[in-house]
Coordinates of C-alpha atoms in Angstrom, one line a residue:
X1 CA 16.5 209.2 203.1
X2 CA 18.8 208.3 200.2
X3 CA 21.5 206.7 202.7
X4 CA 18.6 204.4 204.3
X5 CA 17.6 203.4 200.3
X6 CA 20.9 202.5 199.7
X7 CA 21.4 200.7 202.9
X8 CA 17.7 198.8 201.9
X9 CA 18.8 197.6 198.7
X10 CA 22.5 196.3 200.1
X11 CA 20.9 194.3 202.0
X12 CA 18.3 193.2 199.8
X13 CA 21.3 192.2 197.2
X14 CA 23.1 190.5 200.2
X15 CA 20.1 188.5 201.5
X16 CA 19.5 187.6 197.8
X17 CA 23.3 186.2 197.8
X18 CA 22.6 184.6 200.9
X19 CA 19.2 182.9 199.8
X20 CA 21.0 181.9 196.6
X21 CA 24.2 180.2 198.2
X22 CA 21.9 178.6 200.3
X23 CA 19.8 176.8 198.2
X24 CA 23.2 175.7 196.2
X25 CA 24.3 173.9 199.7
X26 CA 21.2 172.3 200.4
X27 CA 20.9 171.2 197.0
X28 CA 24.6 169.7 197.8
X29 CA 23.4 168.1 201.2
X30 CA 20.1 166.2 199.6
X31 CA 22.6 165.0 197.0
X32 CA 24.8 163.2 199.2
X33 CA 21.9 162.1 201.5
X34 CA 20.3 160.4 198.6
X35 CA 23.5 159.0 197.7
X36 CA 24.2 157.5 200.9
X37 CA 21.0 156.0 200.8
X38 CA 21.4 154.7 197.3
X39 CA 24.2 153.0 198.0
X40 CA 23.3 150.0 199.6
X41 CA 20.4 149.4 196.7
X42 CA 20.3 146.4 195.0
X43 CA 19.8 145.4 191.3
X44 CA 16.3 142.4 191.1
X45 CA 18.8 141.0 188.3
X46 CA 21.9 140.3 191.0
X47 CA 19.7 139.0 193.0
X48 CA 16.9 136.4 192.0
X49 CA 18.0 132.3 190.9
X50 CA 17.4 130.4 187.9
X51 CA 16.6 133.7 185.8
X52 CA 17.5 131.7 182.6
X53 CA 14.2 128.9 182.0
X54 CA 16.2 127.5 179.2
X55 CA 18.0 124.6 180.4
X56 CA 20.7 122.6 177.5
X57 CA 19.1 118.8 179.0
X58 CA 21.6 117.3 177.1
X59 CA 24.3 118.4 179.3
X60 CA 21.9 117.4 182.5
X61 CA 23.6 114.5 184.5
X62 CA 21.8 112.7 187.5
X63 CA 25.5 110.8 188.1
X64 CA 27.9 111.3 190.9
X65 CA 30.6 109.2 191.9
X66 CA 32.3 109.7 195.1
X67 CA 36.4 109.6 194.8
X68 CA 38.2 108.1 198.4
X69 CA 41.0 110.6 199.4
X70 CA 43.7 110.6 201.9
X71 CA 42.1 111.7 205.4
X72 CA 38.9 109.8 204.6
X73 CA 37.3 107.8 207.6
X74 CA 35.6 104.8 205.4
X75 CA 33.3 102.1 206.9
X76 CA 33.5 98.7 205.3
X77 CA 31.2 96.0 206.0
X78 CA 31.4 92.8 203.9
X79 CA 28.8 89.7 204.3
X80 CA 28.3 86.3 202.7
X81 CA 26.2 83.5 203.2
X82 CA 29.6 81.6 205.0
X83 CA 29.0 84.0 207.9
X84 CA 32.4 82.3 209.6
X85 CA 34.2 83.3 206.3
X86 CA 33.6 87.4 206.8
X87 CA 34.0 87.8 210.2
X88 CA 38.0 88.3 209.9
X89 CA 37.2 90.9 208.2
X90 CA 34.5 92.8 209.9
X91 CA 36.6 93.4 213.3
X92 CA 34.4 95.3 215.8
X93 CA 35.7 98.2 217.5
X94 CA 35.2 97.5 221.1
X95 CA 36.7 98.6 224.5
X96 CA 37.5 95.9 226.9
X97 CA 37.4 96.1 230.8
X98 CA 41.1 96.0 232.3
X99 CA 39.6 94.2 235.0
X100 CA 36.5 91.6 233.5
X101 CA 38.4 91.4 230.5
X102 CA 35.3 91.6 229.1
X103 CA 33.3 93.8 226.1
X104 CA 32.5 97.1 227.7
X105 CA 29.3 99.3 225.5
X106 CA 28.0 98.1 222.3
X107 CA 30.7 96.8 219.6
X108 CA 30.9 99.5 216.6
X109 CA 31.8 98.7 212.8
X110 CA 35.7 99.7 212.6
X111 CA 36.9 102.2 210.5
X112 CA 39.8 102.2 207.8
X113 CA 41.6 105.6 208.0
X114 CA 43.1 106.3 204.7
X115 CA 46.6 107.7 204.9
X116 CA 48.6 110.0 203.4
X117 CA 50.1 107.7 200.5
X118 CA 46.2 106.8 200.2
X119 CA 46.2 103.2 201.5
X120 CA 44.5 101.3 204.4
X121 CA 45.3 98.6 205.9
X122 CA 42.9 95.7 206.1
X123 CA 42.6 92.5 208.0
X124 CA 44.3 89.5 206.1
X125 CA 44.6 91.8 203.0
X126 CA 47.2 93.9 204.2
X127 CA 48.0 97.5 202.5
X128 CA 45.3 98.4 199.9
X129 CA 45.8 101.4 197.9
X130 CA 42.0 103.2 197.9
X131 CA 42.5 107.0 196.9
X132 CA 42.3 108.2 193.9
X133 CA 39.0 105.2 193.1
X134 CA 35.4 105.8 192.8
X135 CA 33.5 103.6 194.8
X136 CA 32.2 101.2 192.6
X137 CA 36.3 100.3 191.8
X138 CA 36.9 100.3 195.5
X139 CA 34.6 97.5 195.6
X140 CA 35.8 95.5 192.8
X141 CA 39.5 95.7 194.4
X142 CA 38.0 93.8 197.4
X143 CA 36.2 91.3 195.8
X144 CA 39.2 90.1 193.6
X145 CA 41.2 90.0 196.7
X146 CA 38.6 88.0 198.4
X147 CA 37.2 85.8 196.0
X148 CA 37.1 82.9 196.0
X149 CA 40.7 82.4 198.2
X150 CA 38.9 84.1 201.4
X151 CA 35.2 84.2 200.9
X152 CA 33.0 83.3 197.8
X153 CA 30.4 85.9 196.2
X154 CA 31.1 88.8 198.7
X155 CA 28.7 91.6 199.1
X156 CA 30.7 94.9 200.2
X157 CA 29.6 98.2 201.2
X158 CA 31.9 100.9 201.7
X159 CA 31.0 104.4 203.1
X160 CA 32.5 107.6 204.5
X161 CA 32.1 108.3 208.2
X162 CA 33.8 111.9 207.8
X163 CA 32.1 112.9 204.5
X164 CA 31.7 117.0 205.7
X165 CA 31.2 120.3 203.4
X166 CA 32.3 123.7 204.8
X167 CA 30.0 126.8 203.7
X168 CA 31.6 130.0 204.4
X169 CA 31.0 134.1 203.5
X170 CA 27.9 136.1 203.3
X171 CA 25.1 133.3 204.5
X172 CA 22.7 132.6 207.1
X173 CA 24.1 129.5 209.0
X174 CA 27.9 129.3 208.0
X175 CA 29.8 126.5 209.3
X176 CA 30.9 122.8 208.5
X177 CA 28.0 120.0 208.2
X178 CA 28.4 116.0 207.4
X179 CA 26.9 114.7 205.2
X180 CA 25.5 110.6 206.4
X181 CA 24.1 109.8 202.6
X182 CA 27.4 111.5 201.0
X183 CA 25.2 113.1 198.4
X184 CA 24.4 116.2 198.4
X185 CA 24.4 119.0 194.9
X186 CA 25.1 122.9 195.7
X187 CA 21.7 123.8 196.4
X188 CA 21.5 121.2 198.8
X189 CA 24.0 122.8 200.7
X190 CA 22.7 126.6 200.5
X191 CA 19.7 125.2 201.9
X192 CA 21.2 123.3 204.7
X193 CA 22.8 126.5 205.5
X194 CA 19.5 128.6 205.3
X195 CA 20.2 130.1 202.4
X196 CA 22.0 133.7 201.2
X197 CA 21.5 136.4 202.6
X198 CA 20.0 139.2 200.4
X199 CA 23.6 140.6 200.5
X200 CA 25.4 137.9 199.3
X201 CA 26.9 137.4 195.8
X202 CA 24.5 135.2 193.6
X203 CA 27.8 133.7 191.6
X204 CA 30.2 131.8 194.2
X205 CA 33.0 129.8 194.7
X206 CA 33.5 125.9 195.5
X207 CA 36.9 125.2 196.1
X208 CA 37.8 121.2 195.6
X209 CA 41.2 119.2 196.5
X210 CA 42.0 117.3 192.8
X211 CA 44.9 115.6 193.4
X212 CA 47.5 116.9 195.3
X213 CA 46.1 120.8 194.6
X214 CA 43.4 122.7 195.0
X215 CA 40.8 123.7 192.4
X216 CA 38.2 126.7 192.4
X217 CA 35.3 126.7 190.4
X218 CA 32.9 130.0 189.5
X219 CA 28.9 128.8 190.3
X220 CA 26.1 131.2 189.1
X221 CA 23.4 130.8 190.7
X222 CA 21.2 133.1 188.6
X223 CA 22.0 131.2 186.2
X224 CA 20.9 127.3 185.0
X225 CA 24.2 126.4 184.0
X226 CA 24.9 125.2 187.3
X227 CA 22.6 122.3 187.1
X228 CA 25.9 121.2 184.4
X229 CA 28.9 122.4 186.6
X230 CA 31.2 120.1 187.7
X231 CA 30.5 121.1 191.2
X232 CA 27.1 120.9 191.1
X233 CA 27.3 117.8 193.0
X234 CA 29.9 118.2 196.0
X235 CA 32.3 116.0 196.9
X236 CA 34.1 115.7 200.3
X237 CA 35.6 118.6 201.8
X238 CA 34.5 120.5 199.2
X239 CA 34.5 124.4 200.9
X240 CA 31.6 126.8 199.3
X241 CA 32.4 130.7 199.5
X242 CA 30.1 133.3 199.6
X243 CA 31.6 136.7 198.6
X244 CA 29.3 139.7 199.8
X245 CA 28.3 142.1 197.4
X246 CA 29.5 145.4 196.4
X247 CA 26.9 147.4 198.7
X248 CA 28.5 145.4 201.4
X249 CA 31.6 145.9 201.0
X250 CA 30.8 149.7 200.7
X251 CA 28.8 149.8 204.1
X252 CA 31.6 147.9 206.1
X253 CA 34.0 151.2 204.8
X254 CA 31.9 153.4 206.3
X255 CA 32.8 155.1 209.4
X256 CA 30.8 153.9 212.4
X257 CA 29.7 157.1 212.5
X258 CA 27.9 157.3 209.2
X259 CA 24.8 157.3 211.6
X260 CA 25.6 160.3 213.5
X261 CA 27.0 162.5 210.2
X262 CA 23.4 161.6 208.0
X263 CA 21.6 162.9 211.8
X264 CA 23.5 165.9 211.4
X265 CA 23.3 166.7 207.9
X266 CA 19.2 165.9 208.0
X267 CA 19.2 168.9 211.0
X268 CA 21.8 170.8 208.9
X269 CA 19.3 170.8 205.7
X270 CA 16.4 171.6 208.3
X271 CA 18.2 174.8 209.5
X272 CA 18.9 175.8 205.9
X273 CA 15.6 175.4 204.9
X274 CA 14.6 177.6 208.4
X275 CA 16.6 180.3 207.3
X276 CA 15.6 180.8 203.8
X277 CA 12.1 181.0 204.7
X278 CA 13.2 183.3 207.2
X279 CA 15.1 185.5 204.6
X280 CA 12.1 185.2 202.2

């Protein structure tokens, strides 16, 4: 009798060991299941636009200008009431048949590729150095060369063919887009590209060629600064980066398997909690 009440309470202490430890592990196990799952949460704050209402207006500017560069494909059309008088200088670009000799398709405008050392080359004119001028001087430059020796009171238009914008990173529709009007501010861009996704960082990156260098520039979004950036109104291959946030870049280190080990640890917990009421 005393050897099977000794026995009795052994095992009592032991299950009570037992019972004990196992409520320590699957207080452990819950833990790192809720941490898993909590990991991938996102603040409302990193996330929303424009949470600042207070905007300085002094600071607010509706201007753009559009600088020429080197590798821009420009368009130039210049008229007059002398008709004769412009039409050296608004060559067609055509094709011709080898054996008509004649206009094959419809005639386009020609374009003016701006090279390297940032000149074009222009009917009658000759080299004309364009980079590095807003548009408005562009068309001044043209008008002193043509007036009066070549044509009297020119009108001249001058626009890019090749204006583009790249948006890369953690958005919806990533890729790069021309632009036919040539402007076009940061939000204009997001929402050509459909927007963020929920996972990408709300401050990002424009990245602008200034000279012969390139410049990056820090864009919240959360923020109404932006409408003041520098960048708010892009300019030719200007490239827009999303970074993804932290909770991304933590999911993409898990192992692929992260699936499988949560499915195991969920049964692991359920067979704990089996045996414990077992014990009990």
């Amino acid at each position: 009798m005393r050897n099977w009440t000794l026995q009795f309470k052994i095992k009592l202490v032991l299950s009570q060991k037992f019972f004990s430890r196992m409520q320590k592990v699957k207080k452990i196990v819950l833990l790192f299941i809720i941490t898993l799952l909590t990991t991938s949460c996102v603040s409302k704050k990193r996330i929303i636009y424009f949470q600042n209402n207070k905007i300085d207006q002094s600071k607010v500017t509706n201007s753009y200008k559009t600088v020429f560069k080197p590798d821009d494909l420009l368009q130039i059309s210049i008229s007059a009431l002398d008709l004769d008088a412009v039409k050296p200088f608004n060559l067609p670009a055509v094709t011709y048949a080898t054996t008509t000799n004649s206009v094959v398709g419809t005639p386009q405008q020609q374009s003016y590729l701006v090279d390297s050392e940032g000149f074009i080359d222009f009917p009658i004119l000759g080299r004309l150095k364009i980079a590095g001028l807003p548009r408005i001087e562009a068309i001044n430059l043209l008008k002193k060369k043509l007036d009066p020796d070549y044509v009297k009171n020119p009108t001249i238009n001058i626009r890019i063919a090749n204006f583009t914008i790249t948006i890369l990173g953690d958005i919806k529709k990533p890729g790069t887009y021309t632009i036919p009007n040539e402007r076009i501010t940061i939000l204009d861009a997001i929402g050509l590209a459909g927007d963020l996704n929920i996972s990408g960082e709300r401050t990002i990156e424009v990245k602008r060629e200034e000279g012969n260098k390139i410049v990056s520039y820090e864009l919240d979004l959360r923020s109404n600064e932006l409408f003041t950036s520098p960048v708010y109104y892009l300019q030719q291959n200007d490239v827009i980066y999303v970074r993804p946030n932290r909770a991304s870049y933590q999911s993409a280190s898990y192992n692929q398997n992260t699936g499988l080990f949560i499915s195991i640890t969920t049964a692991l917990v359920s067979v704990i909690t089996l045996l414990t009421n077992v014990i009990k």
